Coordinates of C-alpha atoms in Angstrom, one line a residue:
M21 CA 124.3 102.8 92.5
G22 CA 126.6 100.0 91.4
P23 CA 125.8 97.3 88.8
E24 CA 124.6 94.8 91.5
L25 CA 122.1 97.2 92.9
S26 CA 121.0 98.5 89.5
A27 CA 120.2 94.9 88.5
A28 CA 118.2 94.5 91.7
F29 CA 116.3 97.7 91.0
Q30 CA 115.5 96.5 87.5
L31 CA 114.2 93.2 88.9
I32 CA 111.9 95.1 91.2
G33 CA 110.6 97.1 88.3
Q34 CA 109.9 93.9 86.5
Q35 CA 107.9 92.7 89.6
R36 CA 110.5 90.0 90.2
T37 CA 110.8 90.9 93.8
D38 CA 111.7 87.5 95.1
A39 CA 114.7 87.4 92.8
A40 CA 115.7 90.9 93.7
R41 CA 115.4 90.1 97.5
A42 CA 117.5 87.0 97.2
G43 CA 120.3 88.9 95.5
L44 CA 120.1 91.9 97.9
E45 CA 120.2 89.6 101.0
Q46 CA 123.3 88.0 99.7
H47 CA 124.8 91.4 99.0
L48 CA 124.0 92.7 102.4
R49 CA 125.7 89.6 104.1
Q50 CA 128.9 90.8 102.5
H51 CA 128.2 94.6 102.8
P52 CA 126.0 95.0 105.9
D53 CA 126.3 98.8 106.0
D54 CA 125.2 99.4 102.4
G55 CA 122.3 101.9 102.9
P56 CA 121.1 101.9 99.3
A57 CA 121.0 98.1 99.3
E58 CA 119.0 98.1 102.5
F59 CA 116.7 100.6 100.9
L60 CA 116.2 98.3 97.9
L61 CA 115.5 95.4 100.1
G62 CA 112.7 97.5 101.7
L63 CA 111.5 98.4 98.3
T64 CA 110.9 94.7 97.4
Y65 CA 108.4 94.6 100.2
H66 CA 107.0 98.0 99.5
R67 CA 106.3 96.9 95.9
E68 CA 104.3 94.0 97.3
K69 CA 102.4 96.4 99.6
R70 CA 103.8 94.6 102.6
Y71 CA 104.5 97.9 104.3
A72 CA 105.1 96.5 107.8
L73 CA 107.9 94.4 106.4
A74 CA 109.3 97.3 104.3
R75 CA 109.4 99.8 107.2
P76 CA 112.4 98.4 109.3
H77 CA 114.5 98.2 106.1
F78 CA 113.8 101.8 105.2
E79 CA 114.4 102.9 108.7
A80 CA 117.7 101.1 108.8
A81 CA 118.7 102.5 105.4
A82 CA 118.0 106.0 106.6
D83 CA 120.2 105.5 109.6
M84 CA 123.0 104.0 107.5
E85 CA 123.1 106.7 104.9
P86 CA 120.9 109.6 105.8
G87 CA 122.0 111.6 102.7
Y88 CA 120.5 109.0 100.3
H89 CA 117.3 110.8 99.6
P90 CA 115.0 108.1 98.0
T91 CA 115.0 106.3 101.3
H92 CA 113.2 109.1 103.1
H93 CA 110.6 109.5 100.3
F94 CA 109.6 105.8 100.3
L95 CA 109.8 105.6 104.1
G96 CA 107.2 108.5 104.1
W97 CA 104.9 106.6 101.8
C98 CA 105.4 103.4 103.8
L99 CA 104.4 105.1 107.0
Y100 CA 101.5 106.9 105.3
Y101 CA 100.1 103.5 104.2
L102 CA 100.6 102.2 107.7
G103 CA 98.6 105.1 109.1
D104 CA 101.5 106.7 111.0
M105 CA 100.9 110.3 109.8
T106 CA 103.2 112.0 112.2
R107 CA 106.2 110.0 111.2
A108 CA 105.2 110.0 107.6
R109 CA 105.2 113.8 107.6
A110 CA 108.7 113.8 109.3
A111 CA 110.0 111.4 106.6
F112 CA 108.7 113.6 103.8
E113 CA 110.2 116.7 105.4
D114 CA 113.5 114.9 105.7
H115 CA 113.3 114.2 102.0
L116 CA 112.5 117.8 101.2
A117 CA 115.4 118.9 103.2
L118 CA 117.6 117.1 100.7
M119 CA 115.3 117.6 97.6
P120 CA 113.3 120.8 98.3
D121 CA 111.6 120.9 94.9
E122 CA 110.4 117.3 94.9
G123 CA 106.7 117.8 94.1
D124 CA 105.6 114.3 95.0
S125 CA 106.8 114.7 98.6
I126 CA 105.1 118.1 98.8
F127 CA 101.9 116.4 97.4
A128 CA 102.2 113.7 100.1
I129 CA 102.4 116.2 102.9
G130 CA 99.3 117.8 101.3
L131 CA 97.5 114.5 101.6
I132 CA 98.4 114.4 105.3
D133 CA 97.2 118.0 105.7
L134 CA 93.9 117.0 104.0
D135 CA 93.5 114.0 106.3
E136 CA 94.0 116.3 109.3
D137 CA 91.4 118.8 107.8
R138 CA 94.1 121.5 107.4
L139 CA 92.5 122.7 104.2
D140 CA 94.5 125.9 103.6
D141 CA 97.8 124.0 104.1
A142 CA 96.6 121.2 101.8
E143 CA 95.6 123.7 99.1
T144 CA 99.0 125.4 99.3
R145 CA 100.9 122.2 99.0
F146 CA 98.8 120.8 96.1
R147 CA 99.2 124.0 94.2
R148 CA 103.0 123.9 94.8
A149 CA 103.2 120.3 93.7
I150 CA 101.4 121.3 90.4
E151 CA 103.7 124.2 89.9
L152 CA 106.8 122.1 90.3
Q153 CA 105.8 119.3 88.1
A154 CA 103.6 120.8 85.4
S155 CA 106.4 121.2 82.9
N156 CA 107.6 117.6 83.2
P157 CA 105.9 115.3 80.8
R158 CA 106.9 112.3 83.0
R159 CA 104.8 113.7 85.8
V160 CA 101.4 114.1 84.0
K161 CA 99.8 111.6 86.3
D162 CA 101.2 113.3 89.4
V163 CA 99.9 116.7 88.3
A164 CA 96.5 115.2 87.5
K165 CA 96.4 113.6 91.0
A166 CA 97.2 117.0 92.6
H167 CA 94.4 118.7 90.7
A168 CA 92.0 116.0 91.8
R169 CA 93.1 116.4 95.4
L170 CA 92.8 120.1 95.1
A171 CA 89.2 119.4 94.1
D172 CA 88.8 117.5 97.4
V173 CA 89.7 120.7 99.2
H174 CA 87.1 122.6 97.3
I175 CA 84.4 119.9 97.9
R176 CA 85.0 120.1 101.6
R177 CA 84.5 123.9 101.4
D178 CA 81.4 123.4 99.3
E179 CA 83.0 125.2 96.4
L180 CA 81.5 123.0 93.8
G181 CA 82.3 125.1 90.8
A182 CA 86.0 125.2 91.6
A183 CA 85.9 121.5 92.3
R184 CA 84.4 120.8 88.9
S185 CA 87.1 122.8 87.2
E186 CA 89.9 121.0 89.0
L187 CA 88.4 117.6 88.2
Q188 CA 87.9 118.5 84.6
V189 CA 91.5 119.4 84.3
A190 CA 92.5 116.1 86.1
T191 CA 90.5 113.9 83.8
E192 CA 91.6 115.7 80.6
M193 CA 95.2 115.4 81.6
W194 CA 95.0 111.7 82.6
P195 CA 91.7 110.0 81.6
Q196 CA 92.8 106.8 83.4
H197 CA 92.3 108.6 86.7
Y198 CA 88.9 107.0 87.1
T199 CA 88.3 108.1 90.7
A200 CA 88.5 111.7 89.4
F201 CA 85.7 110.9 87.0
Y202 CA 83.6 109.4 89.9
K203 CA 84.1 112.5 91.9
L204 CA 83.3 114.7 88.9
S205 CA 80.0 112.8 88.4
R206 CA 79.0 113.4 92.0
V207 CA 79.9 117.1 91.8
L208 CA 78.0 117.5 88.5
N209 CA 75.0 115.8 90.1
R210 CA 75.1 118.3 93.0
L211 CA 75.3 121.1 90.5
G212 CA 72.2 119.8 88.7
D213 CA 74.0 118.9 85.4
T214 CA 72.6 115.3 85.3
E215 CA 73.5 114.7 81.7
A216 CA 77.1 115.6 82.2
A217 CA 77.2 113.6 85.4
A218 CA 75.9 110.5 83.6
E219 CA 78.7 110.8 81.0
A220 CA 81.3 111.3 83.8
F221 CA 80.0 108.2 85.5
R222 CA 80.2 106.3 82.2
Q223 CA 83.8 107.3 81.8
Y224 CA 84.5 106.3 85.4
R225 CA 83.1 102.8 84.8
Y226 CA 85.0 102.5 81.5
W227 CA 88.4 103.5 82.9
E228 CA 87.9 101.5 86.1
A229 CA 87.6 98.4 83.9
Q230 CA 90.8 99.4 82.0
A231 CA 92.7 100.2 85.2
E232 CA 96.4 99.5 85.0
T233 CA 98.5 97.9 87.7
P234 CA 99.1 100.5 90.5
R235 CA 102.5 102.1 90.8
G236 CA 104.8 100.6 93.3
V237 CA 108.2 101.7 92.3
P238 CA 109.6 104.8 90.5
E239 CA 110.8 104.8 87.0
R240 CA 114.3 105.5 88.3
P241 CA 115.8 105.2 91.8
D242 CA 115.2 108.9 92.5
G243 CA 111.8 109.1 91.0
P244 CA 108.4 109.9 92.5
G245 CA 106.6 107.7 94.9
P246 CA 103.4 105.8 94.7

């Protein structure tokens, strides 16, 4: 990624998406076949959660430079948020063909499996996502999310003790994951531990109030998705 595109990526990370978009559009007028630039243009919309506008840029970038792996990853998330699970799965699989150990794409396919009630497949993918990312301190939030989603699998199977364990791990790793505290409070109530449930709900309300701005871009161009 050259200096012009690196500058645009930094602007996106600073939430200055309009400025980044203006520079990228100018760049693409001179270099219309630049796949990474087209990807970043899509990322400006993705960061704004305007997924329908991001999609054609990601798709064009994937056609221009299919070996540029971040495009497939973010196209997958874009399609996921647009509700196109079939194509989202295909995009994440394209990403994994290039980056087979990317835990966030494996996690994403696990979410699709969970949406489709393929619980065994979802469990396998969430466990694999944890395994691949557990030793990376930059992926603590991602690992916590995978534990919380593994708890969802257990909840659907009515395995409440296992769900409680996964949610406790998730909230210990990343207390800001307030939805995990909410799920934990419900599980604890069902298990009859009302005192612990009340404390988990208190933590949920506290961290919800402290919630940080949701992730929209990676920390680096090849980093994990939202």
